[in-house]
């Protein structure tokens, strides 16, 4: 297949409707419509509202991406769409639209893994991946470590969150501290004004038998509970909450365990590159601590710019382009969405 193949990427796993076009490994357009503002008053995503927002946003977003890229639908060589994991209604809107386009244009369809897409998007920024690397995908609902031998054909999950994901824990701690939704950016901002050593919170699955039995798994529910107990105790004693120090100590615990296990995986599997992606990779302390530890381990850390961290069409188009160039067999038009899609599955059949 030629290097100038044009791939359309569609992302609709949660509350962002993303459409992007990649040709020859170059991003031509990436347009996103989000319904996030509608959920602030609820303190979380309402699946039905998200699904309706995708229905309303898809055609305008598609048209905007085509116009920005300067191409026609007929120019597209393949269509990639998020088939999982995600919210069933949101996924269904995107996959249904992708099927309709693939059928009408007589083009191959690739139902791809949203989580692997968070790693694949880095190619658009930092170029081709090395032969083997470790990928850390961290977002509102996911925290996963993967060994990537080939982004298009060979991805193995090493471990993942056993309960709350990193972003999820930030939202919950943000709620405890009275920040607006989503809590992640607000807790990050508070943490930057605090002392990360003032309050030491626990690091889940990082010691003793837990570390041995779960070397690449994450658990943040205990950490979240520890923060809640600290806040309850402080208020019960009539003391003022040190919101900045609480945020800093909490953030340090999350960034510490995420990076420690990721670099350990690099060492264990002989990888000299760590790629971090997903919405939570925008966190300031995660980025700085990863850079600090990279030198110690002799590992190159690749993190895409913040605009590519949250859900977007570019990550799906990037993964789709890799699949097309690798000659991977497309999905069947009869595929269904999979809300709990395994990180080992790159393309849904």
Coordinates of C-alpha atoms in Angstrom, one line a residue:
X1 CA 0.0 0.0 0.0
X2 CA 1.2 3.5 -0.8
X3 CA 2.3 6.0 1.7
X4 CA -0.3 8.5 0.7
X5 CA -3.3 6.5 2.0
X6 CA -6.0 8.7 3.5
X7 CA -7.6 7.5 6.7
X8 CA -10.6 8.9 8.4
X9 CA -10.7 8.5 12.2
X10 CA -13.9 8.7 14.3
X11 CA -13.9 8.9 18.2
X12 CA -17.1 8.8 20.3
X13 CA -16.3 6.7 23.3
X14 CA -17.5 9.1 26.0
X15 CA -18.4 12.8 25.7
X16 CA -16.1 14.0 22.8
X17 CA -17.1 13.7 19.2
X18 CA -13.8 13.6 17.3
X19 CA -13.1 13.4 13.6
X20 CA -9.6 13.5 12.0
X21 CA -7.9 12.7 8.8
X22 CA -4.4 11.3 8.4
X23 CA -2.6 11.0 5.0
X24 CA 0.9 9.5 4.7
X25 CA 1.3 9.6 8.5
X26 CA 0.6 13.3 8.5
X27 CA -2.4 14.8 10.4
X28 CA -4.4 16.9 8.0
X29 CA -7.3 17.8 10.3
X30 CA -8.5 17.1 13.8
X31 CA -11.9 18.5 14.9
X32 CA -13.5 17.8 18.3
X33 CA -16.9 18.7 19.7
X34 CA -17.4 18.1 23.4
X35 CA -20.4 18.0 25.7
X36 CA -18.3 18.3 28.9
X37 CA -19.8 21.6 29.9
X38 CA -23.3 20.0 30.1
X39 CA -22.1 17.6 32.8
X40 CA -20.6 20.2 35.3
X41 CA -23.8 20.6 37.2
X42 CA -24.2 16.8 37.5
X43 CA -20.6 16.2 38.7
X44 CA -20.1 13.5 36.1
X45 CA -21.0 12.1 32.7
X46 CA -24.7 11.3 32.0
X47 CA -24.5 8.6 29.2
X48 CA -27.9 9.4 27.6
X49 CA -27.0 13.1 27.3
X50 CA -23.5 12.2 25.8
X51 CA -25.2 9.9 23.2
X52 CA -27.6 12.6 22.1
X53 CA -24.7 15.1 21.9
X54 CA -22.8 12.7 19.5
X55 CA -25.9 12.4 17.3
X56 CA -26.1 16.2 17.1
X57 CA -22.4 16.8 16.6
X58 CA -21.3 14.1 14.2
X59 CA -22.2 15.5 10.8
X60 CA -21.1 19.1 11.6
X61 CA -17.8 17.7 13.0
X62 CA -17.2 15.5 10.0
X63 CA -17.9 18.3 7.6
X64 CA -15.6 20.7 9.5
X65 CA -12.7 18.1 9.4
X66 CA -13.1 17.5 5.7
X67 CA -13.2 21.2 5.0
X68 CA -10.1 21.8 7.1
X69 CA -8.2 19.0 5.4
X70 CA -9.3 20.1 2.0
X71 CA -10.5 16.7 0.9
X72 CA -13.8 15.0 -0.1
X73 CA -15.4 11.9 1.5
X74 CA -14.7 10.1 -1.8
X75 CA -11.0 10.6 -1.3
X76 CA -10.9 8.5 1.9
X77 CA -9.2 5.1 1.6
X78 CA -10.2 3.6 5.0
X79 CA -12.3 4.4 8.0
X80 CA -11.3 3.8 11.6
X81 CA -13.7 4.1 14.5
X82 CA -13.5 3.5 18.3
X83 CA -15.4 0.2 18.9
X84 CA -14.5 0.0 22.6
X85 CA -14.0 0.4 25.5
X86 CA -16.4 3.2 26.4
X87 CA -20.1 4.0 27.0
X88 CA -22.4 1.8 25.0
X89 CA -24.6 4.6 23.6
X90 CA -21.7 6.8 22.7
X91 CA -19.8 4.0 21.0
X92 CA -22.9 2.9 19.1
X93 CA -23.4 6.4 17.5
X94 CA -19.8 6.5 16.2
X95 CA -19.7 2.9 15.0
X96 CA -23.1 3.2 13.3
X97 CA -21.9 6.4 11.5
X98 CA -18.6 4.7 10.5
X99 CA -20.5 1.7 9.1
X100 CA -22.8 3.9 7.1
X101 CA -19.8 5.7 5.6
X102 CA -17.9 2.5 4.9
X103 CA -20.9 1.0 3.2
X104 CA -21.8 4.0 1.1
X105 CA -18.2 4.7 0.0
X106 CA -17.2 1.0 -0.3
X107 CA -14.2 1.5 1.9
X108 CA -12.7 -0.8 4.5
X109 CA -13.8 -0.3 8.1
X110 CA -11.5 -0.8 11.2
X111 CA -13.2 -0.9 14.6
X112 CA -10.3 -0.1 16.9
X113 CA -9.3 0.0 20.5
X114 CA -9.7 3.4 22.1
X115 CA -6.9 2.8 24.7
X116 CA -4.3 1.7 22.2
X117 CA -5.3 4.8 20.2
X118 CA -4.1 7.0 23.1
X119 CA -0.7 5.5 22.6
X120 CA -0.8 5.5 18.7
X121 CA -1.4 9.2 18.5
X122 CA 2.2 9.9 19.6
X123 CA 3.4 8.9 16.2
X124 CA 1.9 12.0 14.7
X125 CA 4.0 14.1 17.0
X126 CA 7.3 12.3 17.6
X127 CA 7.5 10.0 14.6
X128 CA 7.8 6.3 14.2
X129 CA 7.8 4.0 17.2
X130 CA 10.9 1.9 18.2
X131 CA 10.7 -1.8 17.6
X132 CA 9.5 -2.4 21.2
X133 CA 8.3 -0.1 24.0
X134 CA 6.1 0.2 27.0
X135 CA 2.9 2.2 26.8
X136 CA 1.1 3.8 29.8
X137 CA -2.5 4.9 29.0
X138 CA -4.0 6.9 31.8
X139 CA -7.4 8.6 31.6
X140 CA -10.6 9.3 33.5
X141 CA -11.6 5.6 33.4
X142 CA -8.5 3.8 32.5
X143 CA -4.9 3.2 33.8
X144 CA -3.1 0.5 31.9
X145 CA 0.4 -0.7 31.2
X146 CA 1.1 -2.3 27.8
X147 CA 4.1 -4.0 26.1
X148 CA 4.0 -2.8 22.5
X149 CA 5.9 -4.9 20.0
X150 CA 4.0 -3.5 17.1
X151 CA 1.2 -0.9 17.5
X152 CA -0.8 -2.5 14.6
X153 CA -0.4 -6.2 15.3
X154 CA 1.1 -7.0 18.7
X155 CA 0.1 -5.2 22.0
X156 CA 0.0 -7.1 25.3
X157 CA -1.5 -5.8 28.4
X158 CA 0.9 -6.1 31.4
X159 CA -1.5 -4.7 34.0
X160 CA -4.2 -2.2 34.8
X161 CA -6.3 -0.6 37.5
X162 CA -8.1 -3.0 39.8
X163 CA -10.6 -0.3 40.9
X164 CA -10.5 3.5 40.4
X165 CA -8.4 4.8 37.5
X166 CA -6.1 7.7 38.1
X167 CA -8.4 10.3 36.5
X168 CA -11.4 8.9 38.3
X169 CA -9.6 9.2 41.7
X170 CA -8.7 12.8 40.9
X171 CA -12.4 13.6 40.1
X172 CA -13.5 12.0 43.4
X173 CA -10.8 13.8 45.5
X174 CA -11.8 17.0 43.7
X175 CA -15.4 16.5 44.8
X176 CA -14.1 16.0 48.4
X177 CA -12.2 19.3 48.2
X178 CA -15.1 21.1 46.7
X179 CA -13.6 21.8 43.2
X180 CA -15.7 22.0 40.1
X181 CA -16.1 19.0 37.7
X182 CA -13.9 17.6 36.3
X183 CA -11.6 17.6 39.3
X184 CA -8.4 16.7 37.6
X185 CA -7.2 20.1 36.4
X186 CA -8.4 21.9 39.6
X187 CA -6.6 19.4 41.9
X188 CA -3.5 19.7 39.8
X189 CA -3.6 23.5 40.1
X190 CA -4.1 23.3 43.9
X191 CA -1.2 20.8 44.1
X192 CA 1.2 23.2 42.4
X193 CA 0.7 25.6 45.3
X194 CA 1.2 22.9 47.9
X195 CA 3.9 20.8 49.5
X196 CA 4.0 17.2 48.2
X197 CA 5.8 16.1 51.3
X198 CA 3.5 17.7 53.9
X199 CA 1.1 14.7 53.9
X200 CA 2.2 11.3 52.8
X201 CA -0.6 9.2 51.4
X202 CA -0.3 5.5 50.6
X203 CA 0.9 4.0 47.3
X204 CA -1.4 1.1 46.4
X205 CA 0.1 -2.3 45.4
X206 CA 3.6 -1.1 45.9
X207 CA 4.9 -3.1 48.8
X208 CA 5.3 -6.7 50.0
X209 CA 3.0 -9.4 48.5
X210 CA 0.9 -6.8 46.7
X211 CA 3.9 -5.7 44.7
X212 CA 4.9 -9.2 44.0
X213 CA 1.4 -10.4 43.0
X214 CA 0.6 -7.2 41.1
X215 CA 3.8 -5.8 39.7
X216 CA 2.1 -3.8 36.9
X217 CA -1.4 -3.3 38.4
X218 CA -2.7 -0.1 39.9
X219 CA -5.2 0.6 42.8
X220 CA -6.3 4.0 43.8
X221 CA -9.4 3.3 45.8
X222 CA -7.4 3.0 49.0
X223 CA -5.6 6.3 48.3
X224 CA -8.9 8.0 47.7
X225 CA -10.2 6.6 51.0
X226 CA -7.1 7.8 52.8
X227 CA -7.7 11.3 51.5
X228 CA -11.3 11.2 52.6
X229 CA -10.4 10.0 56.1
X230 CA -7.8 12.8 56.4
X231 CA -10.3 15.4 55.4
X232 CA -12.9 14.0 57.8
X233 CA -10.4 14.0 60.7
X234 CA -9.3 17.5 60.0
X235 CA -12.8 18.8 59.9
X236 CA -13.8 16.8 63.1
X237 CA -10.9 18.5 64.9
X238 CA -12.2 21.9 63.8
X239 CA -9.0 22.6 61.8
X240 CA -8.8 24.3 58.5
X241 CA -8.2 22.1 55.4
X242 CA -4.9 22.5 53.8
X243 CA -6.4 22.0 50.3
X244 CA -3.1 22.7 48.5
X245 CA -1.1 20.3 50.6
X246 CA -3.7 17.6 50.5
X247 CA -3.8 18.0 46.7
X248 CA 0.0 17.9 46.4
X249 CA 0.3 14.8 48.6
X250 CA -2.4 13.0 46.7
X251 CA -1.0 14.0 43.3
X252 CA 2.4 12.9 44.3
X253 CA 1.2 9.5 45.4
X254 CA -0.6 8.9 42.1
X255 CA 2.3 10.1 39.9
X256 CA 4.8 8.1 42.0
X257 CA 3.1 4.8 41.6
X258 CA 2.2 5.3 37.9
X259 CA 5.7 6.1 36.9
X260 CA 7.4 3.6 39.3
X261 CA 5.6 0.7 37.7
X262 CA 6.0 2.0 34.2
X263 CA 9.7 2.3 34.5
X264 CA 10.0 -1.0 36.2
X265 CA 8.2 -2.6 33.2
X266 CA 10.7 -0.9 30.9
X267 CA 13.5 -2.4 32.9
X268 CA 11.9 -5.9 33.1
X269 CA 11.2 -6.1 29.3
X270 CA 14.3 -4.4 28.1
X271 CA 12.6 -1.3 26.6
X272 CA 14.3 2.0 26.3
X273 CA 11.2 4.0 25.4
X274 CA 8.1 4.8 27.5
X275 CA 5.1 6.4 25.7
X276 CA 2.4 8.0 27.9
X277 CA -1.0 8.9 26.6
X278 CA -4.6 9.6 27.7
X279 CA -6.3 12.5 29.4
X280 CA -4.5 12.2 32.7
X281 CA -1.1 12.4 30.9
X282 CA -1.8 16.2 30.9
X283 CA -1.1 16.1 34.7
X284 CA 1.8 18.4 35.5
X285 CA 3.4 16.2 38.1
X286 CA 3.1 13.0 36.1
X287 CA 4.9 14.7 33.3
X288 CA 7.7 16.2 35.4
X289 CA 8.2 13.0 37.5
X290 CA 8.4 10.9 34.4
X291 CA 11.1 13.2 33.0
X292 CA 13.0 13.0 36.3
X293 CA 13.0 9.2 36.4
X294 CA 13.7 8.9 32.7
X295 CA 17.3 9.9 33.2
X296 CA 17.8 7.4 36.1
X297 CA 16.5 4.5 34.1
X298 CA 18.1 5.5 30.8
X299 CA 14.6 5.6 29.1
X300 CA 13.3 8.0 26.6
X301 CA 9.8 9.3 27.6
X302 CA 7.4 10.4 24.9
X303 CA 4.2 12.2 25.8
X304 CA 2.2 14.0 23.1
X305 CA 1.1 17.6 23.6
X306 CA -1.9 18.2 25.8
X307 CA -4.3 18.7 22.8
X308 CA -3.8 15.0 21.9
X309 CA -4.2 13.7 25.5
X310 CA -7.9 14.0 25.8
X311 CA -10.2 11.9 23.5
X312 CA -9.8 13.0 19.9
X313 CA -10.2 11.7 16.3
X314 CA -6.5 12.0 15.6
X315 CA -5.6 9.1 17.9
X316 CA -8.1 6.9 16.0
X317 CA -6.9 8.0 12.6
X318 CA -3.3 7.4 13.6
X319 CA -4.0 3.9 14.8
X320 CA -6.1 3.3 11.7
X321 CA -3.3 4.5 9.4
X322 CA -0.9 2.1 11.2
X323 CA -3.3 -0.8 10.5
X324 CA -3.7 0.1 6.9
X325 CA 0.0 0.4 6.3
X326 CA 0.6 -3.0 8.1
X327 CA -2.0 -4.6 5.8
X328 CA -4.1 -5.7 8.7
X329 CA -7.5 -7.3 7.7
X330 CA -10.4 -4.8 8.2
X331 CA -13.3 -5.4 10.5
X332 CA -16.5 -7.0 9.3
X333 CA -19.4 -4.5 8.8
X334 CA -21.4 -6.6 11.3
X335 CA -19.1 -5.7 14.3
X336 CA -20.7 -4.6 17.5
X337 CA -19.3 -2.3 20.2
X338 CA -17.5 -3.7 23.2
X339 CA -17.7 -1.5 26.3
X340 CA -15.1 -3.6 28.1
X341 CA -12.7 -4.3 25.2
X342 CA -9.5 -6.0 26.3
X343 CA -6.3 -4.0 25.8
X344 CA -4.9 -7.0 23.9
X345 CA -7.4 -6.5 21.1
X346 CA -6.3 -3.9 18.5
X347 CA -9.1 -4.5 15.9
X348 CA -12.6 -5.8 16.6
X349 CA -13.7 -8.6 14.4

